[in-house]
mmCIF file of C-alpha atoms in Angstrom:
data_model
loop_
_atom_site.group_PDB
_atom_site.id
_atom_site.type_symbol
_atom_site.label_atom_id
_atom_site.label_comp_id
_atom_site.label_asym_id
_atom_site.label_seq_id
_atom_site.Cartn_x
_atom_site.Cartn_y
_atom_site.Cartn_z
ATOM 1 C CA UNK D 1 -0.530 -26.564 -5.955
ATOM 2 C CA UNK D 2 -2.449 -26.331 -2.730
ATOM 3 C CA UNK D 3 -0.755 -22.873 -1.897
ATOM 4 C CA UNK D 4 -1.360 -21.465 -5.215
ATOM 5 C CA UNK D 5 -5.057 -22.262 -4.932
ATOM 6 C CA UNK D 6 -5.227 -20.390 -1.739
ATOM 7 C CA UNK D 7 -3.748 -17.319 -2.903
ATOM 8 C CA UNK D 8 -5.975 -17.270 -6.120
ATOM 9 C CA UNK D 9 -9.328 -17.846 -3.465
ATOM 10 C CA UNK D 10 -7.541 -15.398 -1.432
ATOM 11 C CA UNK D 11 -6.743 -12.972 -4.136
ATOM 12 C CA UNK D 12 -10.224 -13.137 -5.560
ATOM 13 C CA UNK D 13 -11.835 -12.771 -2.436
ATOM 14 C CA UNK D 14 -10.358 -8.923 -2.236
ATOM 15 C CA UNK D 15 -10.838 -7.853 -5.599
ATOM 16 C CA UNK D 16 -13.592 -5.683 -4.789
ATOM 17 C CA UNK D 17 -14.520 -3.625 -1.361
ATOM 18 C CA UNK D 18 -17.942 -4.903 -1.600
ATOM 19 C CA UNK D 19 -17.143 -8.601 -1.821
ATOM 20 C CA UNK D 20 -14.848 -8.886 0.899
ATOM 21 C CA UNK D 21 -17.009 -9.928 3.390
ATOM 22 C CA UNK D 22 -18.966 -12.906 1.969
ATOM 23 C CA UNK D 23 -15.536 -14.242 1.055
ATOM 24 C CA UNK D 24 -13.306 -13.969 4.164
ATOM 25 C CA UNK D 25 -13.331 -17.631 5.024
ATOM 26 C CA UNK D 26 -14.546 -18.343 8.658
ATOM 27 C CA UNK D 27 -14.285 -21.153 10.622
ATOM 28 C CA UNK D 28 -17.600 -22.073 12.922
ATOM 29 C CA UNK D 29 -16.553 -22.730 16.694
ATOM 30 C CA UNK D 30 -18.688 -24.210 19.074
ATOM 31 C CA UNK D 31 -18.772 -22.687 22.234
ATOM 32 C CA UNK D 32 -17.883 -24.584 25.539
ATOM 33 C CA UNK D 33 -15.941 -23.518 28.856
ATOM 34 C CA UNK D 34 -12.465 -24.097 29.502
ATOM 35 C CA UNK D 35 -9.236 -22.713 31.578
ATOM 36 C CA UNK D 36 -8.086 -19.961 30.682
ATOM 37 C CA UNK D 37 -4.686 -18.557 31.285
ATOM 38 C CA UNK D 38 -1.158 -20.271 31.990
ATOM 39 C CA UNK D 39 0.865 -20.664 35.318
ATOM 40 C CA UNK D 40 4.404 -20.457 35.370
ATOM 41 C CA UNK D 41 4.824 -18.307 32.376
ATOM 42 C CA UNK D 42 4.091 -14.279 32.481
ATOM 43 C CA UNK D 43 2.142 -13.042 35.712
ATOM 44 C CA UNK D 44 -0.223 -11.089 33.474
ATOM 45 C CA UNK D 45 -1.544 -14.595 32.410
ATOM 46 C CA UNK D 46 -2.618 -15.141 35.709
ATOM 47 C CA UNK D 47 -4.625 -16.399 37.704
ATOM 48 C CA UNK D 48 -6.149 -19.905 35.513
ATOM 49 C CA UNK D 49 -10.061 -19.255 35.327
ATOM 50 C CA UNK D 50 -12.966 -20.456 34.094
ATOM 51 C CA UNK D 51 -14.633 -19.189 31.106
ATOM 52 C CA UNK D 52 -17.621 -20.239 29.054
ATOM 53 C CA UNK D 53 -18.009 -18.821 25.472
ATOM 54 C CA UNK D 54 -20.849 -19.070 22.952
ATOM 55 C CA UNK D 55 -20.390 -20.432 19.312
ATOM 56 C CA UNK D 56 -19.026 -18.061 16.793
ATOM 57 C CA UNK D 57 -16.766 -17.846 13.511
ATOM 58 C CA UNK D 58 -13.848 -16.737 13.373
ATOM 59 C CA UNK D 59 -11.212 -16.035 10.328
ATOM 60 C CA UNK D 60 -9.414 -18.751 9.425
ATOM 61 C CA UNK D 61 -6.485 -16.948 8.409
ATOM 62 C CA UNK D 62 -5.437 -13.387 9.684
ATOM 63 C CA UNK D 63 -6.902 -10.893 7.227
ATOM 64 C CA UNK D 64 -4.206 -10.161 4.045
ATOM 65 C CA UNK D 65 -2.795 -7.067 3.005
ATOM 66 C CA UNK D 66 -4.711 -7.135 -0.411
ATOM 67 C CA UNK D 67 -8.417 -7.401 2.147
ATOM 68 C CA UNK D 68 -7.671 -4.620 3.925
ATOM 69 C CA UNK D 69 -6.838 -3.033 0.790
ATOM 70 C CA UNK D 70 -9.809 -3.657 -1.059
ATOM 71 C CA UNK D 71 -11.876 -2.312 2.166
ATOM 72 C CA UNK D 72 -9.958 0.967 3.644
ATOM 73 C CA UNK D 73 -8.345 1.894 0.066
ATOM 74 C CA UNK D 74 -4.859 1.679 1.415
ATOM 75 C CA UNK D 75 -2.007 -0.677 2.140
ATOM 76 C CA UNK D 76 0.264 0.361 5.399
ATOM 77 C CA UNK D 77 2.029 -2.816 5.649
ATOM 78 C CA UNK D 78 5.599 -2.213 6.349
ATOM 79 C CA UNK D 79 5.975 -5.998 4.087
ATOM 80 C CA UNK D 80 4.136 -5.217 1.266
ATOM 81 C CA UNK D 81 6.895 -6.531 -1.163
ATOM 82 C CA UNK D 82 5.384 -9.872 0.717
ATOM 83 C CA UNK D 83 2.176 -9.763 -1.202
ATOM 84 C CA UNK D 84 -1.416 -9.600 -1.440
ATOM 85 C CA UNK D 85 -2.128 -13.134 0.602
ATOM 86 C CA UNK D 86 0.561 -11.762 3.398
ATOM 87 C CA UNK D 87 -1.402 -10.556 6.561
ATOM 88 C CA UNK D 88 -1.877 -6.672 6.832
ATOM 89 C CA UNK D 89 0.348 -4.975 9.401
ATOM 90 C CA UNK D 90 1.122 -1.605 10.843
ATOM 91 C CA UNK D 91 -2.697 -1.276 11.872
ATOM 92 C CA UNK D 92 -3.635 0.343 15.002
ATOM 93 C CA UNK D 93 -6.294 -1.108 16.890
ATOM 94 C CA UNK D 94 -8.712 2.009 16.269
ATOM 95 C CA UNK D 95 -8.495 1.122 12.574
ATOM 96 C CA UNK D 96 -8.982 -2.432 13.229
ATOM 97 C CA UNK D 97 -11.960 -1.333 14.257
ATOM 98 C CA UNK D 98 -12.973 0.839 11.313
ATOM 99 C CA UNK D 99 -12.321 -2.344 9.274
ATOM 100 C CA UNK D 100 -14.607 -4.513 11.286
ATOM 101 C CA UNK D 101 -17.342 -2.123 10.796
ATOM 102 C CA UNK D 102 -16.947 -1.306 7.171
ATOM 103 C CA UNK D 103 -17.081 -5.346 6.864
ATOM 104 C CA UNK D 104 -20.354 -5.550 8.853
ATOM 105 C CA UNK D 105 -21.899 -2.790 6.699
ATOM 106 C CA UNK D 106 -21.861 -5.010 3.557
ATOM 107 C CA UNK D 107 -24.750 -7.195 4.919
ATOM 108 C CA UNK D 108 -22.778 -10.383 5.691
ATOM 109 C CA UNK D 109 -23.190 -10.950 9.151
ATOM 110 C CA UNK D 110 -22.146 -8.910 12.506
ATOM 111 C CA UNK D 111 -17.977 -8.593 12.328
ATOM 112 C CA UNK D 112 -16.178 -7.543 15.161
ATOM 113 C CA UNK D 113 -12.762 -8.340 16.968
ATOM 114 C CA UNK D 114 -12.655 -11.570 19.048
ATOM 115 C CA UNK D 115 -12.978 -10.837 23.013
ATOM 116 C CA UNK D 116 -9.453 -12.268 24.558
ATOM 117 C CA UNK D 117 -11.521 -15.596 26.254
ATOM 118 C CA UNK D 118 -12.800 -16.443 21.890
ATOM 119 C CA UNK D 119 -9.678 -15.636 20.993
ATOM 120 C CA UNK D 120 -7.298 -18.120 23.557
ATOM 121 C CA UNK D 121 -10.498 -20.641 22.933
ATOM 122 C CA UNK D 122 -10.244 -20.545 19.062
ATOM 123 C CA UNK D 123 -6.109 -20.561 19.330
ATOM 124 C CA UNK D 124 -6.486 -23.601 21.883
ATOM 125 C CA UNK D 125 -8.145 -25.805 19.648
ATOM 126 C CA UNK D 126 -11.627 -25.363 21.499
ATOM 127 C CA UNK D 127 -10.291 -24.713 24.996
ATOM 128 C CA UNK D 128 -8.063 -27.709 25.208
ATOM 129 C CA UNK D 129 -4.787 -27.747 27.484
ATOM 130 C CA UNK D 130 -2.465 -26.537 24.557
ATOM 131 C CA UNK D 131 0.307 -24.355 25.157
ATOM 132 C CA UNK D 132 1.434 -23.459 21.356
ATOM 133 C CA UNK D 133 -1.992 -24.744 18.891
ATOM 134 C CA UNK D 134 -3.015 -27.982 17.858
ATOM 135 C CA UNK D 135 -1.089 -29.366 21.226
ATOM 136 C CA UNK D 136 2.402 -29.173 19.567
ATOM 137 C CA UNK D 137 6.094 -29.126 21.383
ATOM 138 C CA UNK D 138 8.171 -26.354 21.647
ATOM 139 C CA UNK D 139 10.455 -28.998 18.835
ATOM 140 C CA UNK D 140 7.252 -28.678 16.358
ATOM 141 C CA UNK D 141 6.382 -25.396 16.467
ATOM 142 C CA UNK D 142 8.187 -24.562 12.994
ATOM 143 C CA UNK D 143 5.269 -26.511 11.433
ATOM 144 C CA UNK D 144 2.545 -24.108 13.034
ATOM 145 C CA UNK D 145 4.197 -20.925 13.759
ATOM 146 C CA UNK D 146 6.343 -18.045 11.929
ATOM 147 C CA UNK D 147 9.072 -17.327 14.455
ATOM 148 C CA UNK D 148 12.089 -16.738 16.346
ATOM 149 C CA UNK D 149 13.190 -13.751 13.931
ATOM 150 C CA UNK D 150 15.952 -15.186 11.925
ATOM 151 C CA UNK D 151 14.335 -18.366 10.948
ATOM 152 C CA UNK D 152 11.075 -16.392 10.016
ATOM 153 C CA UNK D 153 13.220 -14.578 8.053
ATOM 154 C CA UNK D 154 12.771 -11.026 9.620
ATOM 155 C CA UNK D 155 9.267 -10.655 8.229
ATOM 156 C CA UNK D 156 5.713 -11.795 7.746
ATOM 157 C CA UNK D 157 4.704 -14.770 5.351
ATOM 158 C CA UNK D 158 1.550 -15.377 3.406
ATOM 159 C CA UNK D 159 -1.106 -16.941 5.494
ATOM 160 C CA UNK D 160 -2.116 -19.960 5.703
ATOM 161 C CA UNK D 161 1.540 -21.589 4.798
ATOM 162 C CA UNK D 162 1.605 -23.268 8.179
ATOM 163 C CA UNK D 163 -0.227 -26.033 9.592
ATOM 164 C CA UNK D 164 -3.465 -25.380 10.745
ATOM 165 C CA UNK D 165 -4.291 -26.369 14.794
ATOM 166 C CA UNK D 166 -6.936 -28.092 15.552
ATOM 167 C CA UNK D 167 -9.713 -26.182 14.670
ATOM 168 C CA UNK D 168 -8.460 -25.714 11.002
ATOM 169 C CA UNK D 169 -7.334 -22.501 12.460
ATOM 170 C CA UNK D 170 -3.675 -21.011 10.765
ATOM 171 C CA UNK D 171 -1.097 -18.797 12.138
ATOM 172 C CA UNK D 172 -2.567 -18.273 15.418
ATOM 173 C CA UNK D 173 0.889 -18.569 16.810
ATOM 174 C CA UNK D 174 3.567 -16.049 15.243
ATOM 175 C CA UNK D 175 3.577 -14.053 11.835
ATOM 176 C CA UNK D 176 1.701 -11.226 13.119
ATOM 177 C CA UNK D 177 0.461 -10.126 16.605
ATOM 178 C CA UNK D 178 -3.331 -9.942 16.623
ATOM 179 C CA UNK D 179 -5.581 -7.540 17.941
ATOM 180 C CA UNK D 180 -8.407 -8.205 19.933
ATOM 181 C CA UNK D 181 -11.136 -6.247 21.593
ATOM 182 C CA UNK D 182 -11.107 -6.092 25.205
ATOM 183 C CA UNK D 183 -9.417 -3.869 27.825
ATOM 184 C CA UNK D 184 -5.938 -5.117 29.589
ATOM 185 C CA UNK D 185 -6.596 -5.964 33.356
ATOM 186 C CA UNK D 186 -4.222 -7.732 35.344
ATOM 187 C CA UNK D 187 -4.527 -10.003 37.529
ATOM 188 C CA UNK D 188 -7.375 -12.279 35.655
ATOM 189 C CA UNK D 189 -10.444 -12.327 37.298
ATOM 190 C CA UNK D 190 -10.967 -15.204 39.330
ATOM 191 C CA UNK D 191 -15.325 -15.796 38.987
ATOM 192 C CA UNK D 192 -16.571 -17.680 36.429
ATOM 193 C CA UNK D 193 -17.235 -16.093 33.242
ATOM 194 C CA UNK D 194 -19.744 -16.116 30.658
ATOM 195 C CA UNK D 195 -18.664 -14.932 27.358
ATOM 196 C CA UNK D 196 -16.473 -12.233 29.424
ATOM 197 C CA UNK D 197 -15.796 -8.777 27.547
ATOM 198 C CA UNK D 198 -13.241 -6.306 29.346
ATOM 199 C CA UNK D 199 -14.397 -2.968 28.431
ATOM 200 C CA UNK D 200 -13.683 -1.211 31.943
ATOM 201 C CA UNK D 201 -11.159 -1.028 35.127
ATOM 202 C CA UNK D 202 -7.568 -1.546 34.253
ATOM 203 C CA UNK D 203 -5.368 -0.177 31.615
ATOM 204 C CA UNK D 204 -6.601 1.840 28.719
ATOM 205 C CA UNK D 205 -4.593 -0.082 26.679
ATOM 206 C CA UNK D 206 -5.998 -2.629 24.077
ATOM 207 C CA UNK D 207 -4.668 -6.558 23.993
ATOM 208 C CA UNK D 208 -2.979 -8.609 21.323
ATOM 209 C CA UNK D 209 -2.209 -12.175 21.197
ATOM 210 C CA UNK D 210 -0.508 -14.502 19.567
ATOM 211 C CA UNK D 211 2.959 -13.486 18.915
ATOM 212 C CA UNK D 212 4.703 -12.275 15.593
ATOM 213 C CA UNK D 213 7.241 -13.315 13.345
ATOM 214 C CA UNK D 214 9.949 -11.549 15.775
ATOM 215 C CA UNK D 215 9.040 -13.434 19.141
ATOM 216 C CA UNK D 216 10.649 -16.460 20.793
ATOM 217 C CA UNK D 217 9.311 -20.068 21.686
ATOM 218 C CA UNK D 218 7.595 -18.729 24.831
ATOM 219 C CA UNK D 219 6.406 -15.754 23.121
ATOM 220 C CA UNK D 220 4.165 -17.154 20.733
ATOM 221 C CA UNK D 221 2.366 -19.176 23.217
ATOM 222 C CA UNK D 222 -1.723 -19.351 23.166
ATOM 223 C CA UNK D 223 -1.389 -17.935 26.511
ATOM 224 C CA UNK D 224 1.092 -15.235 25.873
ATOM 225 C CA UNK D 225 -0.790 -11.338 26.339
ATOM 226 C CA UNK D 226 0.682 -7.899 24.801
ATOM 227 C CA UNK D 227 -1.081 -4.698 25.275
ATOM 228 C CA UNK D 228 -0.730 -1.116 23.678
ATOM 229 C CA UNK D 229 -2.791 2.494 22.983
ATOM 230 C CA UNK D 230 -5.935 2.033 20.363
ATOM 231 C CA UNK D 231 -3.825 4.100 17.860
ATOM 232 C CA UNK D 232 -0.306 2.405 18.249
ATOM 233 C CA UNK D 233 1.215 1.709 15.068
ATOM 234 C CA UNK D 234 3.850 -0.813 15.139
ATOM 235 C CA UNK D 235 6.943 0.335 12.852
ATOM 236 C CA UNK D 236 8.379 -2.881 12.876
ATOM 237 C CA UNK D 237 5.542 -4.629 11.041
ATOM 238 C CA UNK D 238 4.482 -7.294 13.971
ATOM 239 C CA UNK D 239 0.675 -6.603 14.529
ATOM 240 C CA UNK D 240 -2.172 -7.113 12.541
ATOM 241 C CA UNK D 241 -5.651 -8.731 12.952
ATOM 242 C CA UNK D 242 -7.945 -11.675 12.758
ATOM 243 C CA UNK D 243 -11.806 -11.175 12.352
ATOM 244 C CA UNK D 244 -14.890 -12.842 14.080
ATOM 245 C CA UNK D 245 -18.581 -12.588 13.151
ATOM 246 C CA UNK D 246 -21.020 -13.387 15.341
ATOM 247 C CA UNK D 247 -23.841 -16.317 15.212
ATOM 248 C CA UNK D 248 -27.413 -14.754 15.651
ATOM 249 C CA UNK D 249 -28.343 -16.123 19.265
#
């Protein structure tokens, strides 16, 4: 009963272009500072650092196939035999963008991609010491998390069918990798940060997080980082995206 009441709210909420963006459920995060990164895992996640971010909302579920339909006109998913309350995939981070703006142009609020520091906040419950979200073993991370290939079944699931961490946040471990906005650079910088956005020095190359149906244990981590060009298209249907608006300051 519970999932079939999602996908009807989620359903609905795509019917029309226009509507899509008043109904994209967001969660409100307060903002706070915390340590960012992991030790002992990739070097990329490197050095631990502190960050402060400022509140902001963020989706609570990564953003379905029949959303990004209703907005860009078109369905690329390599899964879409999944259905309409499966996330979106095979989108490029240059159309995530398009998306973001096309959202922000129908007058509900300021969308945008989360920066890496909201993003490893939101999937950290608020910036606690969790490795996978909502603080849960590598032996409960079935409950949070599509996974590990075979048991995910070699492809996406609707969202929103695992449980949520501790922000009320879902699948911000596994199903599909998530884009986000900022620049790769490697190692961390080691200052403290407020509300930190990486649009120069390193790599060219945009970041996701948050691991995809196809990854391993350690590679859906809240820590774990993936980079690639703004127009990479991923043929095997692991990346989408997850959408934050911002708070008027």
């Amino acid at each position: 009963m519970a999932f079939s009441l999602l996908a009807a709210a989620l359903g609905a909420s795509a019917a029309r272009a226009e509507e899509v963006a008043a109904t994209i459920e967001m969660v409100r995060v307060p903002g706070g500072c915390y340590k960012m990164g992991t030790q002992g895992y990739e070097k990329h996640e490197q050095p631990i650092h502190n960050v402060c971010v400022s509140d902001f909302e963020i989706g609570k579920y990564e953003v379905t196939q029949a959303q990004w339909r209703a907005v860009m006109g078109v369905n690329p998913s390599k899964f879409a035999g999944c259905g309409d309350n499966c996330p979106v995939d095979k989108v490029s981070w240059l159309q995530a963008q398009e998306f973001v703006q096309k959202l922000s142009a129908q007058g509900k609020g300021m969308f945008r991609l989360p920066t890496e520091a909201e993003w490893e906040y939101a999937c950290r419950s608020g910036g606690k010491d969790e490795t996978w979200p909502g603080g849960v073993g590598a032996s409960e991370l079935g409950e949070v998390a599509w996974f590990n290939k075979a048991e995910a079944g070699k492809q996406t699931h609707p969202v929103g069918t695992k449980k949520a961490n501790g922000l009320g946040l879902h699948d911000m471990a596994g199903n599909v990798w998530e884009w986000v906005q900022d620049k790769f650079v490697s190692p961390y910088p080691t200052a403290v940060e407020n509300n930190p956005k990486i649009e120069s020095g390193g790599e060219e190359k945009r970041v996701m997080r948050g691991g995809s149906w196809d990854g391993k244990a350690p590679y859906v981590r809240c820590g774990i980082r993936n980079r690639y060009d703004i127009n990479f298209v991923d043929s095997d249907g692991r990346v989408g995206v997850r959408v934050l608006r911002e708070i008027p300051r």
